[in-house]
mmCIF file of C-alpha atoms and ligand atoms in Angstrom:
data_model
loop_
_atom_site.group_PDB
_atom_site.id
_atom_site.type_symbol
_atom_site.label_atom_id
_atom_site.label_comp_id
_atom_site.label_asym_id
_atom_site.label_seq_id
_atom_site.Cartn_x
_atom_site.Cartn_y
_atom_site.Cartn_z
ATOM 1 C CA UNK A 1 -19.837 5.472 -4.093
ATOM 2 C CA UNK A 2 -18.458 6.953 -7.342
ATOM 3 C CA UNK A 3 -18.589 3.746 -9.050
ATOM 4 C CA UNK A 4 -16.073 2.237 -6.671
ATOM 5 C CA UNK A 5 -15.573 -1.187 -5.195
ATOM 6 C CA UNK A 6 -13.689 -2.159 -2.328
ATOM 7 C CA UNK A 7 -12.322 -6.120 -2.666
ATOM 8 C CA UNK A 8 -11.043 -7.735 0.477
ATOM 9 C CA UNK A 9 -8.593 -9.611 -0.898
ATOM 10 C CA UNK A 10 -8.498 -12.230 1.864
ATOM 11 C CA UNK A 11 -4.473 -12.361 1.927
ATOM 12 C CA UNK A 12 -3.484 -12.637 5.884
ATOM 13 C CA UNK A 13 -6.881 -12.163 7.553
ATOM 14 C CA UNK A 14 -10.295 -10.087 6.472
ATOM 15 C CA UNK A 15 -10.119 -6.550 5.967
ATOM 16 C CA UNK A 16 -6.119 -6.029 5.720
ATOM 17 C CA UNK A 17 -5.452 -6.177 2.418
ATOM 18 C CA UNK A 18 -7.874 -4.524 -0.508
ATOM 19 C CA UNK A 19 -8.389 -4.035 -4.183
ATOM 20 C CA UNK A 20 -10.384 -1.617 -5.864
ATOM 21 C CA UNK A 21 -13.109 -1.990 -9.026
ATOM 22 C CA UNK A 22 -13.510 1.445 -10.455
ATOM 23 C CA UNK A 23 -16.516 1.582 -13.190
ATOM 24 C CA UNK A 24 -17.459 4.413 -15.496
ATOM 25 C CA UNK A 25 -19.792 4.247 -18.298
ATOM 26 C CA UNK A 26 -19.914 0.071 -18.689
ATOM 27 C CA UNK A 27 -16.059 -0.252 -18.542
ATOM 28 C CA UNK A 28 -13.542 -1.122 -15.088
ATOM 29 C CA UNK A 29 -10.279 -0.355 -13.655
ATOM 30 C CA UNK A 30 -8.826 -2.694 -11.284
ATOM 31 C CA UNK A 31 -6.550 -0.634 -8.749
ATOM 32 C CA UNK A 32 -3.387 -3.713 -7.063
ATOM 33 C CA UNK A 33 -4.441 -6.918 -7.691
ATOM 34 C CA UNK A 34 -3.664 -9.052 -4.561
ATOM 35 C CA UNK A 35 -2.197 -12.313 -4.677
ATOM 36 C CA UNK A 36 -3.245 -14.944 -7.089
ATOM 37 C CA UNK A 37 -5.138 -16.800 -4.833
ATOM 38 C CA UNK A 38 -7.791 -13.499 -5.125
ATOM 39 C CA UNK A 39 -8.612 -14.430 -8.600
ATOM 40 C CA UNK A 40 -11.920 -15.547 -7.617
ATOM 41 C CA UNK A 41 -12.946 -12.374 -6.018
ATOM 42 C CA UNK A 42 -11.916 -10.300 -8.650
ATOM 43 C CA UNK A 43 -13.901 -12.129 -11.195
ATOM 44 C CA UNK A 44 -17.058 -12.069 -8.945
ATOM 45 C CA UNK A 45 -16.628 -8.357 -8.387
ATOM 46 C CA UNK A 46 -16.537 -8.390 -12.165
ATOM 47 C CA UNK A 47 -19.789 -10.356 -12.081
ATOM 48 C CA UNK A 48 -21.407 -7.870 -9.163
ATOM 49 C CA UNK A 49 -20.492 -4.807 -10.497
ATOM 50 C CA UNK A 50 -22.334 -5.730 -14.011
ATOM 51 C CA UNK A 51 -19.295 -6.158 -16.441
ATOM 52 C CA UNK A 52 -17.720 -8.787 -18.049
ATOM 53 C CA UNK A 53 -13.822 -9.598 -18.085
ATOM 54 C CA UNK A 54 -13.443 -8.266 -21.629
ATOM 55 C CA UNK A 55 -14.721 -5.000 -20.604
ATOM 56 C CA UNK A 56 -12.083 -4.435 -17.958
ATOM 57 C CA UNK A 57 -9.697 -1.945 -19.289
ATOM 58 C CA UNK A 58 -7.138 -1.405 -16.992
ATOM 59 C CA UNK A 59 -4.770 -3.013 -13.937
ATOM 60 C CA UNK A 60 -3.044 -0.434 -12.336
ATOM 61 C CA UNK A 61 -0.700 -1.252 -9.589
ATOM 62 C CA UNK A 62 0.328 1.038 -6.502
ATOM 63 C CA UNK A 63 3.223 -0.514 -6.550
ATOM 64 C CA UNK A 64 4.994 -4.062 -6.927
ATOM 65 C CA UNK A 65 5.011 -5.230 -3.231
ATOM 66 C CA UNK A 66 3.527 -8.653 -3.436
ATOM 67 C CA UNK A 67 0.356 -8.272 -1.353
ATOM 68 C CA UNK A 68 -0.330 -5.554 -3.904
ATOM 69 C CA UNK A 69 0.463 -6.526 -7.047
ATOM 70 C CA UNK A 70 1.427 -11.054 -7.077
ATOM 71 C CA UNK A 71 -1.640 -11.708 -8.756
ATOM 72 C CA UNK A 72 -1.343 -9.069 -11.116
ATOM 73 C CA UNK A 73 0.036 -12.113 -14.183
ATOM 74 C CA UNK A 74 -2.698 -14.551 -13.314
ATOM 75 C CA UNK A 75 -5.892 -11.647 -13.147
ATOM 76 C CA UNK A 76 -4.307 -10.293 -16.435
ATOM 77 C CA UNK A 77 -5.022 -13.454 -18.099
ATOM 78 C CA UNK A 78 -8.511 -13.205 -17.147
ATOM 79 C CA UNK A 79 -8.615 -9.894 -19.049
ATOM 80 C CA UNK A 80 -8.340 -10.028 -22.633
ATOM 81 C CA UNK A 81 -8.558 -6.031 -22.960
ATOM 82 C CA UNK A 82 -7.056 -4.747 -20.147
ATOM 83 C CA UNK A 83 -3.282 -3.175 -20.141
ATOM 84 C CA UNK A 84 -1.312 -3.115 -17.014
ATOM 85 C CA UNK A 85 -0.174 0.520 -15.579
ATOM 86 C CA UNK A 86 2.575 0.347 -13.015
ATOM 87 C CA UNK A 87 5.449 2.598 -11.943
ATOM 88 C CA UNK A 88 8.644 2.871 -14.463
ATOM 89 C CA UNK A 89 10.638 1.497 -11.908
ATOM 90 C CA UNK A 90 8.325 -1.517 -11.206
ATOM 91 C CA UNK A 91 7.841 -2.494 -15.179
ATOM 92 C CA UNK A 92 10.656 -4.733 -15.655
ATOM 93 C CA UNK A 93 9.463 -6.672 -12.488
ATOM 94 C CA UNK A 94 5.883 -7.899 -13.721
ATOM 95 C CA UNK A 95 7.429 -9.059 -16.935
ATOM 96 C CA UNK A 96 9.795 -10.959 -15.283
ATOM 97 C CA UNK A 97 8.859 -11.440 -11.765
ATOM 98 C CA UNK A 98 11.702 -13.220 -10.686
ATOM 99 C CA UNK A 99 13.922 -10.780 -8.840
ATOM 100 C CA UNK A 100 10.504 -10.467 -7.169
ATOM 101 C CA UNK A 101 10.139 -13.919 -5.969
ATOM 102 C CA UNK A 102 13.751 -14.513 -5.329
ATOM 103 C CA UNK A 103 13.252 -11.026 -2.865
ATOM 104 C CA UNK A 104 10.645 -12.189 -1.218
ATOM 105 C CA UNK A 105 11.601 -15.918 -0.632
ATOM 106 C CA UNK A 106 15.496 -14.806 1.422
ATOM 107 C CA UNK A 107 12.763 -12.691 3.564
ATOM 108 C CA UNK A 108 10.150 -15.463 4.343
ATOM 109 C CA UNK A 109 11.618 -18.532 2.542
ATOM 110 C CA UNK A 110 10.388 -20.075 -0.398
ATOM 111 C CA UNK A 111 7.768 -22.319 0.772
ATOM 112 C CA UNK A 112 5.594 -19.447 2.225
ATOM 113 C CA UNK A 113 6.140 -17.624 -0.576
ATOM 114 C CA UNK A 114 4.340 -20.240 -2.792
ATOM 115 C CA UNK A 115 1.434 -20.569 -0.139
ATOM 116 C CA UNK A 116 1.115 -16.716 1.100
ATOM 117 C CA UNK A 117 1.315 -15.308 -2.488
ATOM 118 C CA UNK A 118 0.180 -18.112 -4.726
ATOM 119 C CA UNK A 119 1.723 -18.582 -8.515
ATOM 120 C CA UNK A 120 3.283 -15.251 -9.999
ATOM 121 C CA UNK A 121 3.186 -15.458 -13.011
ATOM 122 C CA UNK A 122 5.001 -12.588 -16.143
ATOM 123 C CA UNK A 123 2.853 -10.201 -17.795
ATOM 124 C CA UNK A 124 3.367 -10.076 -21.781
ATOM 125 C CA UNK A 125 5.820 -7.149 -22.174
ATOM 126 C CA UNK A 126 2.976 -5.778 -25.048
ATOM 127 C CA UNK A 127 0.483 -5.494 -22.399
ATOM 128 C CA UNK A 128 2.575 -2.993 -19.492
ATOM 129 C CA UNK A 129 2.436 0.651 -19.723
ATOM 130 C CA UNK A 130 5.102 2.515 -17.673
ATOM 131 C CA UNK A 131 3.148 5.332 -15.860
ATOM 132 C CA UNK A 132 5.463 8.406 -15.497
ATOM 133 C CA UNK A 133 4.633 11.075 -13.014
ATOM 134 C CA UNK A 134 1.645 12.454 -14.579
ATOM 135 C CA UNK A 135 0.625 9.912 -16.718
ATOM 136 C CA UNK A 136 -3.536 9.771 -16.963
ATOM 137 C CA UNK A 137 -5.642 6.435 -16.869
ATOM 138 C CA UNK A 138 -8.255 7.326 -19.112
ATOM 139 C CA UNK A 139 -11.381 4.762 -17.887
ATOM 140 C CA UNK A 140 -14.252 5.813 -20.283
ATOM 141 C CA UNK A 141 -13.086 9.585 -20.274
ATOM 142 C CA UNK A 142 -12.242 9.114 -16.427
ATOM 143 C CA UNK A 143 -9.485 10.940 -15.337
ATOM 144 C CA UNK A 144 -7.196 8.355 -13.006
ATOM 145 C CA UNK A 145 -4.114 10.419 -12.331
ATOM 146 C CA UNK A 146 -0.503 8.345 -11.633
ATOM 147 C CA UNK A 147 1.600 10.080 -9.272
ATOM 148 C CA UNK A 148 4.948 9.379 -8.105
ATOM 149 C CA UNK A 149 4.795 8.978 -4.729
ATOM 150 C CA UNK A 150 8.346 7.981 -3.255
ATOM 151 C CA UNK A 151 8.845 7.041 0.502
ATOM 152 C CA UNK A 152 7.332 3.851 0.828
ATOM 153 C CA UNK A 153 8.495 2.412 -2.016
ATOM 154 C CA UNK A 154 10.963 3.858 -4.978
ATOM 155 C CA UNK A 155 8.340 1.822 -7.512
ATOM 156 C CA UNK A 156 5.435 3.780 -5.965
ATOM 157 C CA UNK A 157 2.323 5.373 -7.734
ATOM 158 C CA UNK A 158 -1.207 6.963 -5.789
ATOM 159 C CA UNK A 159 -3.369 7.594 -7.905
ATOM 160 C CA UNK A 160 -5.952 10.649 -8.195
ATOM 161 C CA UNK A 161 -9.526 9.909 -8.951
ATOM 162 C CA UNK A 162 -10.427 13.239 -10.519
ATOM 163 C CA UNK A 163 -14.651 12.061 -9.756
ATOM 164 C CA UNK A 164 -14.434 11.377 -6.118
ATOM 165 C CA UNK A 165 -12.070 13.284 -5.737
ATOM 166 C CA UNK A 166 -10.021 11.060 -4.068
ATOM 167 C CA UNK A 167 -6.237 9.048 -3.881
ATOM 168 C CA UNK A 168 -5.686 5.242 -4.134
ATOM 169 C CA UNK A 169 -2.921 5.644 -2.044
ATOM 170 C CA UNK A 170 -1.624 2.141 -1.883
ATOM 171 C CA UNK A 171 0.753 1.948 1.426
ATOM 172 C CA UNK A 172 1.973 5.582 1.023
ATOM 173 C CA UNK A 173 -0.714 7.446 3.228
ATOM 174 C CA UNK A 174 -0.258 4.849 5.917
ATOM 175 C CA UNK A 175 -2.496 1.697 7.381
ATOM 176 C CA UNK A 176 -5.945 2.157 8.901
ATOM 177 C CA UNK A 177 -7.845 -1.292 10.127
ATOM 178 C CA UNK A 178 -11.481 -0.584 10.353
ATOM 179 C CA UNK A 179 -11.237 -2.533 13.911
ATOM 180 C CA UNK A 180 -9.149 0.592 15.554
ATOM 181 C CA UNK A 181 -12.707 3.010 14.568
ATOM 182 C CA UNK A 182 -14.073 4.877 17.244
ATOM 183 C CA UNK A 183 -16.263 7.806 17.286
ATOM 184 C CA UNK A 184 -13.331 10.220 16.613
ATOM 185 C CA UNK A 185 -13.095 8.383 12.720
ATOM 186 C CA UNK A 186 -10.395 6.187 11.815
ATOM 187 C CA UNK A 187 -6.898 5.477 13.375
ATOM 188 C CA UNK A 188 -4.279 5.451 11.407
ATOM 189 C CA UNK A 189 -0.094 4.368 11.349
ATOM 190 C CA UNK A 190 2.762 4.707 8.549
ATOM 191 C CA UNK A 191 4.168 1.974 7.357
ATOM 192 C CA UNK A 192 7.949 1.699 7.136
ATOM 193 C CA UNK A 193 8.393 -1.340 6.055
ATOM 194 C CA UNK A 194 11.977 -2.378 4.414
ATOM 195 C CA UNK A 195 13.956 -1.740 1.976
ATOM 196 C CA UNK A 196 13.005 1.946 0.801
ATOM 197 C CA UNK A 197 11.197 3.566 3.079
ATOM 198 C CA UNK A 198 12.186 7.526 3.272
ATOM 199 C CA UNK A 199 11.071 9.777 5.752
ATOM 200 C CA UNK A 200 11.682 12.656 3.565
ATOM 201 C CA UNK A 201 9.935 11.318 0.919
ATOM 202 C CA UNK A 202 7.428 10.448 2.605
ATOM 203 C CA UNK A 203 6.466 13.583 4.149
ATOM 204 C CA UNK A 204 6.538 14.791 0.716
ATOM 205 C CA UNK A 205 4.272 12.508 -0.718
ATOM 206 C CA UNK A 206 1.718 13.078 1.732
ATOM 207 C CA UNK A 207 1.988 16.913 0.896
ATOM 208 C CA UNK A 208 1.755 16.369 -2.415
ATOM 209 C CA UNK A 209 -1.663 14.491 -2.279
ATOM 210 C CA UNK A 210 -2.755 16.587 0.309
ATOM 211 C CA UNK A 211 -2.423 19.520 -2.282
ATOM 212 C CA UNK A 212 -5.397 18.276 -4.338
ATOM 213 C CA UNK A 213 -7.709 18.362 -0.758
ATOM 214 C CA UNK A 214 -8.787 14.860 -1.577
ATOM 215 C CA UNK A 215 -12.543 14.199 0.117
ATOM 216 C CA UNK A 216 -11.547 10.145 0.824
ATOM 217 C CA UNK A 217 -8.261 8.103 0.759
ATOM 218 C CA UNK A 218 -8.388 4.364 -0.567
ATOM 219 C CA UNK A 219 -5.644 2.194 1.561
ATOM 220 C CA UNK A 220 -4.637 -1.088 0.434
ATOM 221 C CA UNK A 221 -4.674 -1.833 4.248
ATOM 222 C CA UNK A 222 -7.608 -1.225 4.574
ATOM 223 C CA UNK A 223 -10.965 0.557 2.558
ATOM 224 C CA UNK A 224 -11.814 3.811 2.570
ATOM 225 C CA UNK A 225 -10.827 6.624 5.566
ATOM 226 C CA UNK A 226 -12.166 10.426 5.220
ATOM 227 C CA UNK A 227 -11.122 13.226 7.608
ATOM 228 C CA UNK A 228 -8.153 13.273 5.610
ATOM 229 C CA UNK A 229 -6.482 16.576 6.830
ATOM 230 C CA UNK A 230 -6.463 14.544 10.363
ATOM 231 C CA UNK A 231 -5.006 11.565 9.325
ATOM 232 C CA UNK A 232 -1.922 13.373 7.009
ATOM 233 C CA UNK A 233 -1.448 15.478 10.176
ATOM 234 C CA UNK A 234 -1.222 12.165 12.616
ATOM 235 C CA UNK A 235 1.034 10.584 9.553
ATOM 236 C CA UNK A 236 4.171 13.424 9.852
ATOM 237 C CA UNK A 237 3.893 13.519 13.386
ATOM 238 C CA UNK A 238 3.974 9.447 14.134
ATOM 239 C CA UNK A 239 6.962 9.243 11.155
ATOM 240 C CA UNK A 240 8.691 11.836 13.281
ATOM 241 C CA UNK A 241 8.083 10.338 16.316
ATOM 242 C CA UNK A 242 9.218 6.498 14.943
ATOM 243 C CA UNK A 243 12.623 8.375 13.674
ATOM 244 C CA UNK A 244 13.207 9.534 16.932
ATOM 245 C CA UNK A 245 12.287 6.233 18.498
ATOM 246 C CA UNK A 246 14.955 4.592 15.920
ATOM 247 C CA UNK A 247 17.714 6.886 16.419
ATOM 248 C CA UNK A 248 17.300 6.438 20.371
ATOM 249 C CA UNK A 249 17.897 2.656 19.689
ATOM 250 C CA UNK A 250 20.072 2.625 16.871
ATOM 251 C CA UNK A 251 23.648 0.986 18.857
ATOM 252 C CA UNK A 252 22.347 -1.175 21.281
ATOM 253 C CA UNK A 253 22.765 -4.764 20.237
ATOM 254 C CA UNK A 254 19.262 -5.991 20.064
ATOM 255 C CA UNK A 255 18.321 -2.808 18.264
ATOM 256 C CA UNK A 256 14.823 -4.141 16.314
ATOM 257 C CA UNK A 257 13.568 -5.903 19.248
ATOM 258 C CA UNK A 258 13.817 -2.651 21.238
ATOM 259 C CA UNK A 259 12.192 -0.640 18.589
ATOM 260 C CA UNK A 260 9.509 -2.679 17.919
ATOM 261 C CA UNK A 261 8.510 -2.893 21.484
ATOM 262 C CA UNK A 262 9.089 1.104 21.511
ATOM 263 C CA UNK A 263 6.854 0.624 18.428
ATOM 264 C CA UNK A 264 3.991 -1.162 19.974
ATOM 265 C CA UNK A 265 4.211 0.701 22.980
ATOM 266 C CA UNK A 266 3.851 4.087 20.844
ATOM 267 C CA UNK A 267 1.177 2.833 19.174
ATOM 268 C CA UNK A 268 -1.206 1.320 21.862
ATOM 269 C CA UNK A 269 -0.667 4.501 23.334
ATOM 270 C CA UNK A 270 -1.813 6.405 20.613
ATOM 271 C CA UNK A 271 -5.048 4.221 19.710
ATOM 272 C CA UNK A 272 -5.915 4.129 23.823
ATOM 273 C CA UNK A 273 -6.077 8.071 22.745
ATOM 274 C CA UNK A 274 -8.178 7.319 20.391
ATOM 275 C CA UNK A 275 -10.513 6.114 22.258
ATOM 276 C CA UNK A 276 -9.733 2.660 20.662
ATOM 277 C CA UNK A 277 -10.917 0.128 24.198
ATOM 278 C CA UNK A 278 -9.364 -3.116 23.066
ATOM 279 C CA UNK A 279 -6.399 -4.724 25.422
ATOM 280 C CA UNK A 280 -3.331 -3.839 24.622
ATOM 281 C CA UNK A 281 -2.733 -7.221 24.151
ATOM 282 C CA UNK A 282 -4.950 -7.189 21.467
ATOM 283 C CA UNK A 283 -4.195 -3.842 19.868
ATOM 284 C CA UNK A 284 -0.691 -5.017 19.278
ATOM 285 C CA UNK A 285 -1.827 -8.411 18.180
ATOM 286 C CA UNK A 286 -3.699 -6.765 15.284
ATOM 287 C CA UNK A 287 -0.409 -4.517 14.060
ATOM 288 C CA UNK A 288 2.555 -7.418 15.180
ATOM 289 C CA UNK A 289 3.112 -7.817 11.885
ATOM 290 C CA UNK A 290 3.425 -3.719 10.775
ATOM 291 C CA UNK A 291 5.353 -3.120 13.577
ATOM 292 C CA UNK A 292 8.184 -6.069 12.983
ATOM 293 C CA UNK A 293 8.415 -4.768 9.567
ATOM 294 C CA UNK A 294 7.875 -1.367 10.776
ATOM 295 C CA UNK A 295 11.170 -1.659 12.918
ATOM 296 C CA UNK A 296 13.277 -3.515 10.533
ATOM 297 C CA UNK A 297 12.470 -1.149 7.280
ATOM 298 C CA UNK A 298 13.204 1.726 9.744
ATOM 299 C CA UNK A 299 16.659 0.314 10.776
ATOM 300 C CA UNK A 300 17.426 -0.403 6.787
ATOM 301 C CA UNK A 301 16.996 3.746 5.709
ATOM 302 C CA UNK A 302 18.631 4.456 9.224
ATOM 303 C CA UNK A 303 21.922 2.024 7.979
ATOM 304 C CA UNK A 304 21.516 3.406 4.377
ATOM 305 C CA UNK A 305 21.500 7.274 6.021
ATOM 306 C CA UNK A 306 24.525 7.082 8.226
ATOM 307 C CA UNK A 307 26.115 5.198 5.635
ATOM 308 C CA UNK A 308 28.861 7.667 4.206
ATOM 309 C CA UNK A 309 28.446 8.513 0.576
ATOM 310 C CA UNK A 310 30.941 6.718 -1.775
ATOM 311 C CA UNK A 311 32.383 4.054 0.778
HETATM 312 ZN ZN1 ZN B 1 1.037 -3.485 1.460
#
C-alpha cells in the first residue's frame, strides 16, 4: 500500500523486528536497517519491489538502537547511491560505532553481541546526513518528514510519510505483535526500555504525531497498526499506569523483579481485555523480553528523576 514494504527482519523471532522499503517513481527509501545478518532480505526486497541497489536513495534510521539500525554499515555498502539520514545526536555513532558496541556488549556481553547483531561496521562520514527536526527526505519528490521524537530515545526520529499519510514511528508509538490481534484491532504496549526513556517526552511525542491525524503507524516491532487515535489513547494511559507501578516499587530491595512481575501482570490483564485468549503463560512469554527491559529502563529515568540536580 503506498508503495510500502514491510521486511521482517528475522532478528529474535518472526514478526518482532521490521524494516521498511518505501518506492516512488523507480527509486527506494529504506526506513532502520536491522542487523547485518538482514542483508539478504533487504537485497531481495530490492529485487521484489523492482529496483536495483543503485537506485536506492536513502537509509534513514529511527534511531541507533541496534535492532534498528546494526546493519545500517554493511546494507550501505550494498548501496552505491544511497545517503544515510539519522538523528544529530545518533551521527557520530554510525561513523564510529564503537561506543555502540562497547554499550551494548556491558549489557549482554560481547559474544552475543557478535551473534545477535552480526558485524557493525562505520558508515563513510561523506555519506551521513544529520536530520534536524524538520528536515525532509525527498524520495523522487516524496515528502518523508524527520521529526524529533524524544522519550524513547534522545537520538530519536518518526518520520511522516506525507502519501499515506502515515508515521514510521520506530519504538516511539509503542510495540504491537500481530499475535495479540483480536477483533477489537491491534494491542498495543510502550516500550521503556533503558537508558532514556522519558515519560514526559514521551507523551509529547505521541501528541505531536497525533497532530498530523496519521491514517496508519509503521512499528519497528511490528508492521503496520491503524485505529491510531485508540492506540495513542491506550499509550498515555499504560505509561501512566507503569509510572505508578514503578514508583509503588521503587525502595524495596528486589525492585525490577517486582516491577516486572507488576509489569506482566498489567499487561496480561490488559490483552485478556482485549479479548486476546492465549494463556497467560503464553502472553507473557511473547513480551518477557519488553517487560525485563521495560522494568529496568523504567527504574534508570526513575534514579535519573529523583536524582537531585547538581550532586
Ligand atoms: Zn527496537
Amino acid at each position: 500500500m503506498h508503495g510500502i514494504h514491510t521486511i521482517d527482519t528475522g532478528f529474535g523471532r518472526p514478526r518482532f523486528d521490521a524494516a521498511y522499503l518505501v518506492v516512488e517513481r523507480g527509486r527506494g527509501a529504506f526506513i532502520d536497517s536491522g542487523t547485518s545478518h538482514a542483508l539478504p532480505r533487504f537485497l531481495d526486497a530490492i529485487t521484489a519491489a523492482d529496483l536495483a541497489p543503485r537506485e536506492i536513495d536513502w537509509v534513514i534510521l529511527t534511531h541507533v538502537h541496534l535492532d534498528h539500525a546494526g546493519g545500517a554499515g554493511e546494507l550501505m555498502r550494498h548501496l552505491p547511491k544511497a545517503m544515510l539520514a539519522v538523528h544529530p545526536r545518533g551521527a557520530r555513532h554510525m561513523i564510529d560505532p564503537s561506543a555502540l558496541i562497547a554499550g551494548a556488549s556491558a549489557v549482554y556481553g560481547e559474544d552475543r553481541v557478535r551473534s545477535d547483531y552480526g558485524d557493525i561496521v562505520p558508515v563513510p562520514k561523506d555519506r551521513v546526513i544529520e536530520a534536524d527536526d524538520g528536515f525532509v527526505v525527498d524520495l523522487a519528490g516524496r515528502a518523508l518528514l524527520c521529526l524529533d521524537t524524544p522519550g524513547h530515545a534522545k537520538h530519536h526520529i518518526a518520520i511522516h510519510d506525507e502519501r499515506a499519510n502515515a508515521f514510521f514511528t520506530g519504538d516511539i508509538f509503542g510495540l504491537s505483535y500481530r499475535e495479540f490481534d483480536t477483533d477489537a484491532g491491534a494491542f498495543i504496549v510502550p516500550t521503556t526500555s533503558p537508558v532514556q526513556f522519558d515519560p514526559d517526552e514521551a507523551h509529547a511525542s505521541i501528541e505531536r504525531m497525533m497532530r498530523y491525524e496519521p491514517q496508519a503507524m509503521y512499528l519497528t516491532h511490528f508492521d503496520r497498526v491503524t485505529d491510531v487515535k485508540r492506540l495513542a489513547d491506550d499509550l498515555h494511559a499504560q505509561i501512566d499506569a507503569m509510572v505508578a507501578i514503578a514508583r509503588q516499587h521503587a525502595d524495596t530491595p528486589d525492585r525490577e523483579d517486582r516491577i516486572a512481575a507488576a509489569f506482566a501482570e498489567f499487561y496480561v490483564e490488559r490483552a485478556r481485555r482485549h479479548g486476546v485468549t492465549m494463556a497467560p503463560d503464553a502472553i507473557v512469554k511473547l513480551l518477557k523480553v519488553d517487560i525485563r527491559l521495560n522494568a529496568q529502563g523504567i527504574l534508570v529515568w526513575l534514579d535519573r528523576a529523583r536524582k537531585p540536580p547538581n550532586h
